[in-house]
Coordinates of C-alpha atoms in Angstrom, one line a residue:
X1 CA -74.1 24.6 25.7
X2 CA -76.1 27.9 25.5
X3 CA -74.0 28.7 28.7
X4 CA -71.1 28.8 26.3
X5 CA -72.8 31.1 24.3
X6 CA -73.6 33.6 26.9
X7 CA -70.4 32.8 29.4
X8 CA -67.8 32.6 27.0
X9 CA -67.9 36.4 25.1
X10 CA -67.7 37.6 28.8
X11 CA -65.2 35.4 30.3
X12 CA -62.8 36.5 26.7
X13 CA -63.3 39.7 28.3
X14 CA -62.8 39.1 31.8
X15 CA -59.2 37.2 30.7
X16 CA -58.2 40.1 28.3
X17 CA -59.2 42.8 30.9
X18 CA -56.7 40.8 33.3
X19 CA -53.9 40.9 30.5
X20 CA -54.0 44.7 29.4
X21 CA -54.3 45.6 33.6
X22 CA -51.0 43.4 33.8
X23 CA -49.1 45.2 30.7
X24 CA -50.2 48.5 32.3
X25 CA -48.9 47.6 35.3
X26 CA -45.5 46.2 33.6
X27 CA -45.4 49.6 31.4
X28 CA -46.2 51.1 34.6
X29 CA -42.9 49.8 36.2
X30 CA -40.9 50.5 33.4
X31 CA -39.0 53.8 32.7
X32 CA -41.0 56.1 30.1
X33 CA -39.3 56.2 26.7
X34 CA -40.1 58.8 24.3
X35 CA -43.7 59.4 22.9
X36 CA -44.9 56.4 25.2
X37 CA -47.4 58.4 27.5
X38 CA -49.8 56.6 29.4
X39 CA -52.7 58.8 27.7
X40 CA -51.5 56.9 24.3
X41 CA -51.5 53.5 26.2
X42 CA -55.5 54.1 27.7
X43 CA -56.2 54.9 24.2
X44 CA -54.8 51.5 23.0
X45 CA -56.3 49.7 25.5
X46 CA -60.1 50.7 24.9
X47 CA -59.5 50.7 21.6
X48 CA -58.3 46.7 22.0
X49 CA -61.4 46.4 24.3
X50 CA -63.6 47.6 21.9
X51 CA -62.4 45.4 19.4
X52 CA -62.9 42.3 21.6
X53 CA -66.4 43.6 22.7
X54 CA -67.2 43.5 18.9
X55 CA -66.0 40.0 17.9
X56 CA -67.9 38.8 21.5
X57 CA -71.0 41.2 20.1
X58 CA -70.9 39.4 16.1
X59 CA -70.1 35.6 17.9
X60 CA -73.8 35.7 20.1
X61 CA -75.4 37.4 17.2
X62 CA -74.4 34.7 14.8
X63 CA -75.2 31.8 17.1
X64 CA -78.7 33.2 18.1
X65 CA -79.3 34.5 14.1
X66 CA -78.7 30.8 13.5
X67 CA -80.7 29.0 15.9
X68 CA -83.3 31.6 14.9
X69 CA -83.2 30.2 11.2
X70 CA -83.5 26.6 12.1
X71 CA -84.5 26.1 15.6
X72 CA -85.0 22.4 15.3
X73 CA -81.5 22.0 15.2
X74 CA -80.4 24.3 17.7
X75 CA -83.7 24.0 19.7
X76 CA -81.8 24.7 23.4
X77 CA -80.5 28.0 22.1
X78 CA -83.6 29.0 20.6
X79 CA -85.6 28.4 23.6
X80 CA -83.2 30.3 25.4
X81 CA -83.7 33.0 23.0
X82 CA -87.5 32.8 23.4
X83 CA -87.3 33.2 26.9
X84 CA -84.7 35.9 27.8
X85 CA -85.5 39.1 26.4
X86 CA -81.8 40.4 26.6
X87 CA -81.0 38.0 23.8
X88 CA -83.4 39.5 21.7
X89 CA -81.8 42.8 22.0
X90 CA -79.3 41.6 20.1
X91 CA -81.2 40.8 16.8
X92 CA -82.7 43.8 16.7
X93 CA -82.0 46.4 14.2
X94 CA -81.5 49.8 15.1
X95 CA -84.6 51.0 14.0
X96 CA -86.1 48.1 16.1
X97 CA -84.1 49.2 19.3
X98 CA -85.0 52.9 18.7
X99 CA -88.8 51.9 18.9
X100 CA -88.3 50.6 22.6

């Protein structure tokens, strides 16, 4: 289960890294119509990768902000959370994170 929670935001991104290479390559092959420059297409792409980044970022937050708040229930994922300091990166505020 808690592999989920770490495996799964990263293996979203893995599967839509593999589809944006594959339309870039399919763009790639195709003739170049009109303001469709490949500069406009990275820009798309890391734009689209931020966004997934961000809904990967929110989904761990909320699953650790909740086992944080009632670790009885979710008492695997707040172990984990206990013991691997990376995860507490995550619930940190910025003021927190500027500390370090």
């Amino acid at each position: 289960r808690m592999g989920d929670l770490v495996q799964r935001p990263h293996e979203l991104r893995v599967q839509q890294a593999e589809r944006m290479r594959s339309q870039a390559a399919a763009a790639a092959e195709r003739p170049a119509r009109g303001a469709s420059t490949p500069a406009a297409t990275g820009s798309v792409d890391l734009s689209q990768q931020r966004e997934w980044n961000e809904r990967a970022f929110w989904h761990v937050h909320n699953r650790l902000a909740t086992a944080l708040s009632d670790p009885d229930a979710h008492a695997a994922t707040f172990q984990r959370l206990c013991n691997r300091h990376e995860l507490q990166l995550v619930l940190m505020t910025s003021a927190e994170l500027r500390s370090l």
